[in-house]
Short mmCIF file of C-alpha atoms and ligand atoms in Angstrom, two decimals:
data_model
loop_
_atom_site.label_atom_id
_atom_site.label_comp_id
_atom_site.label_asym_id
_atom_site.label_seq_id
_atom_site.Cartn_x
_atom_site.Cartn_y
_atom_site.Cartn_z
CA UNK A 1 -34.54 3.59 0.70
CA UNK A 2 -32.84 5.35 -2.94
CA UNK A 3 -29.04 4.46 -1.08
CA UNK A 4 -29.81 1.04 0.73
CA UNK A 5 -28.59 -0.35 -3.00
CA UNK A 6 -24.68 -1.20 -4.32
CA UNK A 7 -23.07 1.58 -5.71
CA UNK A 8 -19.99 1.03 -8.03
CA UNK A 9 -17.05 2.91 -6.61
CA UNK A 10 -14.31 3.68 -8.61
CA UNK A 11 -11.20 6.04 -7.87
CA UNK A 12 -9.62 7.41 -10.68
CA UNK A 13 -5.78 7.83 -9.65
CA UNK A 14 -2.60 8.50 -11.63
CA UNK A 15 0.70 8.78 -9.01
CA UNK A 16 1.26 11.54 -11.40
CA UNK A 17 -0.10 14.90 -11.89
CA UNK A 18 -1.75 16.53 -15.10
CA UNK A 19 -2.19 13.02 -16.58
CA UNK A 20 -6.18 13.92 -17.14
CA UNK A 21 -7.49 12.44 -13.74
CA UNK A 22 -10.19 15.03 -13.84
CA UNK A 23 -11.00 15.19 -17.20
CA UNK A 24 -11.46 11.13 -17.16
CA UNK A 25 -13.08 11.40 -14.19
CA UNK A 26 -16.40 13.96 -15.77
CA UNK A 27 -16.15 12.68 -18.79
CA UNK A 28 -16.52 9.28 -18.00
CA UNK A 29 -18.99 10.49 -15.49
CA UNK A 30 -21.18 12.27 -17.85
CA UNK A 31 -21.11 9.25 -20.80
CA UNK A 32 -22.22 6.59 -17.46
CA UNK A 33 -24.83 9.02 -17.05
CA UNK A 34 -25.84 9.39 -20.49
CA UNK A 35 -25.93 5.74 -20.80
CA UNK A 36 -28.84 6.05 -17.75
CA UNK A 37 -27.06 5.42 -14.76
CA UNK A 38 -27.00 8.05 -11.97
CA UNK A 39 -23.92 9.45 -11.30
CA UNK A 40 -22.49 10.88 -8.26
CA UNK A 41 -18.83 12.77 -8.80
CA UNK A 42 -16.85 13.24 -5.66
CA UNK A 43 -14.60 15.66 -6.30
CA UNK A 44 -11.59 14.74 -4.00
CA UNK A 45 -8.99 16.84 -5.18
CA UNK A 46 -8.03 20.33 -3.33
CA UNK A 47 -5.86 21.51 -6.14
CA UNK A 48 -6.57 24.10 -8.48
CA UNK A 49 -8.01 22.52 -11.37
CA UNK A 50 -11.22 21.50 -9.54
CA UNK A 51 -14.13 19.70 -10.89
CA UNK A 52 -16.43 22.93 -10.49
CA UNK A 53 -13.83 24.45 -12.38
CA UNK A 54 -13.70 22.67 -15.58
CA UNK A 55 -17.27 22.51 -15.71
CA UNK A 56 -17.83 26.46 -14.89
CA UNK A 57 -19.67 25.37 -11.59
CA UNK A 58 -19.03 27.33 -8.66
CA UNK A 59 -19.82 25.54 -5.94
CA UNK A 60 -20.45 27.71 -2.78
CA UNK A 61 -20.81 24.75 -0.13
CA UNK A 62 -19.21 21.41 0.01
CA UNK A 63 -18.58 18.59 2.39
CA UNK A 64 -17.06 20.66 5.12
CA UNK A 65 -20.70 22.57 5.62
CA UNK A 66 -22.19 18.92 5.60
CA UNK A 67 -19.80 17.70 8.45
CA UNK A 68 -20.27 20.74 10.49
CA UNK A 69 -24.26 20.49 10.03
CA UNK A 70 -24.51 23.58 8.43
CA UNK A 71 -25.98 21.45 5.08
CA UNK A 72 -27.93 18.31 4.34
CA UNK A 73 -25.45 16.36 1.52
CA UNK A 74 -28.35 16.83 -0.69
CA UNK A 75 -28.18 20.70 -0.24
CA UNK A 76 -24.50 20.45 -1.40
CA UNK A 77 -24.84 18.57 -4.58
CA UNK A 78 -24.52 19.84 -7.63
CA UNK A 79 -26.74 18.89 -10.41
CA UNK A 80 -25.37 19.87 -13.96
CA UNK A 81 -28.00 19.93 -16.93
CA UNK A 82 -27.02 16.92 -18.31
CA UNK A 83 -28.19 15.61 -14.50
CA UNK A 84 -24.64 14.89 -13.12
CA UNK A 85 -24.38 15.03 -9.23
CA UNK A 86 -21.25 16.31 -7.92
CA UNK A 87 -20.12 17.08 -4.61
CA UNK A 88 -17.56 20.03 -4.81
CA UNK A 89 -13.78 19.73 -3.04
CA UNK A 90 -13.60 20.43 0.14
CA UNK A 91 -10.86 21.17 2.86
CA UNK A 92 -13.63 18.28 4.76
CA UNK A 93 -11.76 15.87 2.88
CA UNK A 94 -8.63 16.76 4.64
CA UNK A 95 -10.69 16.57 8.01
CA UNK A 96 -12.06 13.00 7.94
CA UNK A 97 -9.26 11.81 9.70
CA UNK A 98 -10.01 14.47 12.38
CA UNK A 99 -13.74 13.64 13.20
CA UNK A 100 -14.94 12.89 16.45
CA UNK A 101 -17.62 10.31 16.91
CA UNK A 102 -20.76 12.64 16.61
CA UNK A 103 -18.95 13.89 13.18
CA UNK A 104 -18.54 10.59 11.96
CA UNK A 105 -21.90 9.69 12.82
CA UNK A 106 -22.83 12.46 11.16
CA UNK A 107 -21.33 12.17 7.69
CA UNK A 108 -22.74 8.54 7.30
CA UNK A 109 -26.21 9.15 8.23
CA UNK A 110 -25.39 12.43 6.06
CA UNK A 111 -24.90 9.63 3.22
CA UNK A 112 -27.40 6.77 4.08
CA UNK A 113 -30.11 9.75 4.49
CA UNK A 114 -29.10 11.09 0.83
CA UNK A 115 -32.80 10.12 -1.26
CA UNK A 116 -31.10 10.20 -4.22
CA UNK A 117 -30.31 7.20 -6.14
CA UNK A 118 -27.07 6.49 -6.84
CA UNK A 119 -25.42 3.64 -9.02
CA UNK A 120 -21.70 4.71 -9.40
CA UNK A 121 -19.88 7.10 -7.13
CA UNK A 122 -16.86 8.48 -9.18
CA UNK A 123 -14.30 10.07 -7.29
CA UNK A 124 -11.63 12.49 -8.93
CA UNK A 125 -8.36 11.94 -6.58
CA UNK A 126 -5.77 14.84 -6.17
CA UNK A 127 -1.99 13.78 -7.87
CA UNK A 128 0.58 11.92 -5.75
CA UNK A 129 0.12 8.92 -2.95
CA UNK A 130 -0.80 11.15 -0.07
CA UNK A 131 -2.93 9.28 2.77
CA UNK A 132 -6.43 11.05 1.30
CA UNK A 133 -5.57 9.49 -1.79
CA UNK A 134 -4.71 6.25 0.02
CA UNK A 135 -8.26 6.05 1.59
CA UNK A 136 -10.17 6.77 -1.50
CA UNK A 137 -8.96 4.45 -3.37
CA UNK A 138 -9.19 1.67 -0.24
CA UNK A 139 -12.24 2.54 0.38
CA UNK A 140 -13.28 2.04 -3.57
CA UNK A 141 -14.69 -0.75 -5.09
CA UNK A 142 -12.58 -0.33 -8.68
CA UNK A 143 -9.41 1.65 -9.28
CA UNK A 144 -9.01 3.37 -12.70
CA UNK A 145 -5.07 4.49 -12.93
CA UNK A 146 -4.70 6.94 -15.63
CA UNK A 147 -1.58 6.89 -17.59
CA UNK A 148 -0.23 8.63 -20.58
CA UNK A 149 2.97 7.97 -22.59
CA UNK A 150 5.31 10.14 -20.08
CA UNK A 151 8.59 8.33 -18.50
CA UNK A 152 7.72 9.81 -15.26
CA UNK A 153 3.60 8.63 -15.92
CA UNK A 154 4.44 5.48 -15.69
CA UNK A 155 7.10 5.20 -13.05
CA UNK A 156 4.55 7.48 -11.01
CA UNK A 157 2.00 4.54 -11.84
CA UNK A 158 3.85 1.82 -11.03
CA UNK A 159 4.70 3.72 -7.45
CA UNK A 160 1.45 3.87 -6.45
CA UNK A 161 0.33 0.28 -7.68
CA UNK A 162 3.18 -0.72 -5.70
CA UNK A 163 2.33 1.10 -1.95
CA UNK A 164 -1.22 0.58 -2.73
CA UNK A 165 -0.66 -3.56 -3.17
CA UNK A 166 1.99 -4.03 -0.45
CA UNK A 167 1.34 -1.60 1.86
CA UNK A 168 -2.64 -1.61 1.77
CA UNK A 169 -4.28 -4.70 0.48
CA UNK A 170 -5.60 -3.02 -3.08
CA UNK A 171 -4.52 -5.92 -6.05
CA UNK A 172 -6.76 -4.87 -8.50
CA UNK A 173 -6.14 -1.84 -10.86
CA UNK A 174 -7.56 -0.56 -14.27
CA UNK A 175 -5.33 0.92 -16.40
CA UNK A 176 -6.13 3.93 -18.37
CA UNK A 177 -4.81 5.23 -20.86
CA UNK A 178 -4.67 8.95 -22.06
CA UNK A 179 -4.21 11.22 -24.70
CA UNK A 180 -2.64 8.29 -27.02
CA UNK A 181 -1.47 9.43 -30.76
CA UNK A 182 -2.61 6.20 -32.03
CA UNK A 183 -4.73 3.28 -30.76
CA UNK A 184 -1.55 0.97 -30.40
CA UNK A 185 -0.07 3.03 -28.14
CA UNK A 186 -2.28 2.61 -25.08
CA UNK A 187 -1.77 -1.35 -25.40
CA UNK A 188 1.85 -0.54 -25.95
CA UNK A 189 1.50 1.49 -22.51
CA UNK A 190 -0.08 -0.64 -20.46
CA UNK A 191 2.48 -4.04 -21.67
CA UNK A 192 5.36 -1.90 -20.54
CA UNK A 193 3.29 -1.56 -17.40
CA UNK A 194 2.51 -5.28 -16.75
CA UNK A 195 6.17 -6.58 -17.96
CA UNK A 196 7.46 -4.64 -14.40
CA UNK A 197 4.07 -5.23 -12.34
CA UNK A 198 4.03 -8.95 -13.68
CA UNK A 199 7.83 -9.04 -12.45
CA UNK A 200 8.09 -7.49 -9.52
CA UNK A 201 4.67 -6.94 -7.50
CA UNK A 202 1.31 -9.28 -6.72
CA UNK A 203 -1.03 -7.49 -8.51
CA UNK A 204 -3.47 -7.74 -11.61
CA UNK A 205 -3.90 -4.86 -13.78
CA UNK A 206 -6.94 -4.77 -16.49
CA UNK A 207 -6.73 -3.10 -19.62
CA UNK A 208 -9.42 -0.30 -19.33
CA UNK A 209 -9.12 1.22 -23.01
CA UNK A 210 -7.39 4.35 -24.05
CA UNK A 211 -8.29 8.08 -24.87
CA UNK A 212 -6.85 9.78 -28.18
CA UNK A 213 -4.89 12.91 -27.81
CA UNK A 214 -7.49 15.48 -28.52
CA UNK A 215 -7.31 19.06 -29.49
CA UNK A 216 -11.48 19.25 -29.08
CA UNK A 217 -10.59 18.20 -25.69
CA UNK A 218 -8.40 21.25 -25.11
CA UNK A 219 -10.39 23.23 -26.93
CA UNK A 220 -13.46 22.26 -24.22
CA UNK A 221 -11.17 22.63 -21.19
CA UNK A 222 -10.71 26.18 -22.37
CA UNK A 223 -14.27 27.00 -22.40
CA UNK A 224 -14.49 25.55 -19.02
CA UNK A 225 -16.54 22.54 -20.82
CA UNK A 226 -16.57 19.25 -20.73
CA UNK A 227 -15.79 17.80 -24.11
CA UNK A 228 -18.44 15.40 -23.63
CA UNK A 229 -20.74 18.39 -23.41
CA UNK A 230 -19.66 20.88 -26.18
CA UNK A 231 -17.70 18.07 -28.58
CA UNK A 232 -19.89 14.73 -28.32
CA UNK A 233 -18.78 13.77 -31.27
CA UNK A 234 -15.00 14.36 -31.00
CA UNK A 235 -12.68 11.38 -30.89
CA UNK A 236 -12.08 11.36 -26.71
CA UNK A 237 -15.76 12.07 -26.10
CA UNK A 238 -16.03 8.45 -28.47
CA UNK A 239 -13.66 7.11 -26.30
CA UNK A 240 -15.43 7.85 -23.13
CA UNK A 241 -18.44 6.69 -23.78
CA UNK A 242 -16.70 3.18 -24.56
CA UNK A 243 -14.91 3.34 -21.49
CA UNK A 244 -18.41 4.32 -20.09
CA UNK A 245 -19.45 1.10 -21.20
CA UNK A 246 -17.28 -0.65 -19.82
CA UNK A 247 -17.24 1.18 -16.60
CA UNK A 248 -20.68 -0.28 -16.36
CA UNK A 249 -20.46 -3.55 -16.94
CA UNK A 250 -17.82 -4.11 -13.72
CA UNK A 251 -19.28 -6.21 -11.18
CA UNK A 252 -21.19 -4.59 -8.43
CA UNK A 253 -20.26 -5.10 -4.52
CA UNK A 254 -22.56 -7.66 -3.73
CA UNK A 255 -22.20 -7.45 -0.18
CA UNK A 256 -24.09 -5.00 2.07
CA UNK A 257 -20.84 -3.17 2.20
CA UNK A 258 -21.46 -2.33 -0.88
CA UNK A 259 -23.86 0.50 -0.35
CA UNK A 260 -22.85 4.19 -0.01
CA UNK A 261 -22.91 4.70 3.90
CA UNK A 262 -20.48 1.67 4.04
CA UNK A 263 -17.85 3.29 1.50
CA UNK A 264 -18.37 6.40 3.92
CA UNK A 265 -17.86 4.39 6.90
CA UNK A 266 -14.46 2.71 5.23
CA UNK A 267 -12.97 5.71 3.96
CA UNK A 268 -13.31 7.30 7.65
CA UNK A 269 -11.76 4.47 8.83
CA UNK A 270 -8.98 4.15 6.81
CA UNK A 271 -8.50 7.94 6.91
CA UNK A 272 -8.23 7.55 10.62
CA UNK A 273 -5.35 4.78 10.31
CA UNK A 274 -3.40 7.23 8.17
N1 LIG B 301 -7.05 13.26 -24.06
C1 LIG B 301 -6.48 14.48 -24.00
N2 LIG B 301 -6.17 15.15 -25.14
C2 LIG B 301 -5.56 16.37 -25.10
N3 LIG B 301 -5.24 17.00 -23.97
C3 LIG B 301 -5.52 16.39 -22.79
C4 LIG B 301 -6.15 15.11 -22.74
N4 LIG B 301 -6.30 14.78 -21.45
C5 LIG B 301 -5.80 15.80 -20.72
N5 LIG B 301 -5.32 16.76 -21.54
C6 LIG B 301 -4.67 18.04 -21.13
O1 LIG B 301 -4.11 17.89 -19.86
C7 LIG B 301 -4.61 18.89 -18.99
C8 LIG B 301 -4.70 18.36 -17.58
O2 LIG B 301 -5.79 17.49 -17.47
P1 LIG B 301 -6.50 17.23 -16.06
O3 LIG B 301 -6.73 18.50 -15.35
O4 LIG B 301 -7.68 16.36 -16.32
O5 LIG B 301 -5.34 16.40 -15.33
P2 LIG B 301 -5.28 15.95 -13.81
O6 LIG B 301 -4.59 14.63 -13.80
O7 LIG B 301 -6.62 16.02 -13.20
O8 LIG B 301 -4.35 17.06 -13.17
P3 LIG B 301 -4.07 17.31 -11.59
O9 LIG B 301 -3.09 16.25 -11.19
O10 LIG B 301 -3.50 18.70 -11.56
O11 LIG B 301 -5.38 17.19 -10.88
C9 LIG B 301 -5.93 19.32 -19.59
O12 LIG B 301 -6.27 20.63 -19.23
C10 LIG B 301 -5.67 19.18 -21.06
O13 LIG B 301 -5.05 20.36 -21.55
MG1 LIG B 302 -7.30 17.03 -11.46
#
């Protein structure tokens, strides 16, 4: 069976909002899945600036019509021509922690039943440490914190790092960079990170790689485009497709909890425990 595989998870986070979460999140999406891999973008985030949104999309179902039984996952998903999957936002995400059994059931055979194949589940989080937030990223293989050179960015960062380490087992986080005005400045970012991290908290942080400030990228969000799609040439849609890269060459799960219905089954469980 297309799921009964590992899946790379990754949460892209920030603490803070407006940081580019969701514009990492699809871009980075769409340069995995023009370097082959299939792509599945769970759009987590109830705010306004949806993933449906910058990409034009309107999404008419999502999640909530798959937990009721109203749709089949598959009958949910998006595909976009360049043969992204995304599953839209949904006030479902809100509800996992209010499931009964049957419902739980239901979303995870929703999941293991999905045919298509999947090698990296992306999931765009909403801003702040709220307990949906808390689940994704538990129930995620590899965290991707986005930061950008903001006082509050980083404090909001190093917030999150911190309840996510002490409070919740994560240890592992990939720092992001975004919308640097030079290529020094990410490193420069992410050393003031680690000199407080490194001091204070248990953790390890990896240096992901950085995305230039980028008026293309602007220009794209305007159109309701991904800059990946109407700039591929610009300087962040370069930068993505490196990070892509890299993205890629993380280590899978190797264990059998590795596979899709199993991130479903954690992130209801850890929903559940608040
Ligand atoms: N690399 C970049 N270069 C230039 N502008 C950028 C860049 N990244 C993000 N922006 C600007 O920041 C805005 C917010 O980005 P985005 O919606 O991706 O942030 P977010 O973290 O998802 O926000 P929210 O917390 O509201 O979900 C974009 O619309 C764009 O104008
Ligand atoms: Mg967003």
């Amino acid at each position: 069976m297309a799921s009964k595989k590992p899946v790379q998870v990754i949460a892209v986070t920030s603490g803070k909002g407006g940081v580019g979460k969701t514009n990492v999140s699809v871009n980075l999406s769409l340069a995995m899945v023009a370097a082959g891999q299939n792509v599945l973008l769970l759009d987590a985030d109830l705010g306004l600036a949806n993933v449906d949104l910058l990409l034009g999309l309107r999404a008419e179902k999502n999640l909530s019509h798959v937990i009721s039984g109203e749709r089949t996952l598959e009958e949910v998903i998006i595909k976009t021509p360049q043969g992204l999957n995304i599953i839209p936002a949904a006030s479902g995400m809100q509800m996992m922690s209010e499931l009964d059994p049957a419902q739980h059931a239901g979303v995870i055979r929703a999941f293991s039943d999905l045919s298509l194949s999947v090698d990296a589940l992306v999931i765009d989080t909403a801003a702040g440490i709220s307990d949906g937030v808390v689940s994704f990223v538990k129930a995620s293989n590899e965290v991707v914190v986005v930061v950008c050179n903001e006082p509050t960015s980083l404090t909001d960062a190093y917030a999150l790092i911190k309840v996510m380490s002490e409070d919740h087992g994560v240890y592992k986080f990939n720092i992001l960079a975004n919308s640097v005005r030079d290529p020094l400045e990410g490193v420069k970012l992410f050393k003031k990170l680690t000199r407080v991290t490194d001091h204070y908290l248990d953790v390890t942080l990896n240096f992901m790689g950085a995305v230039p400030y980028d008026e293309y990228l602007v220009k794209a969000v305007k159109k309701q485009q991904a800059v990946m799609q109407s700039y591929p040439q610009s300087p962040s849609s370069i930068a993505f497709r490196k990070l892509a890269k890299t993205a890629i060459s993380w280590k899978l799960p190797q264990s059998a909890s590795g596979h899709l219905e199993f991130f479903v089954e954690r992130l209801i469980k850890f929903s559940a425990a608040g």
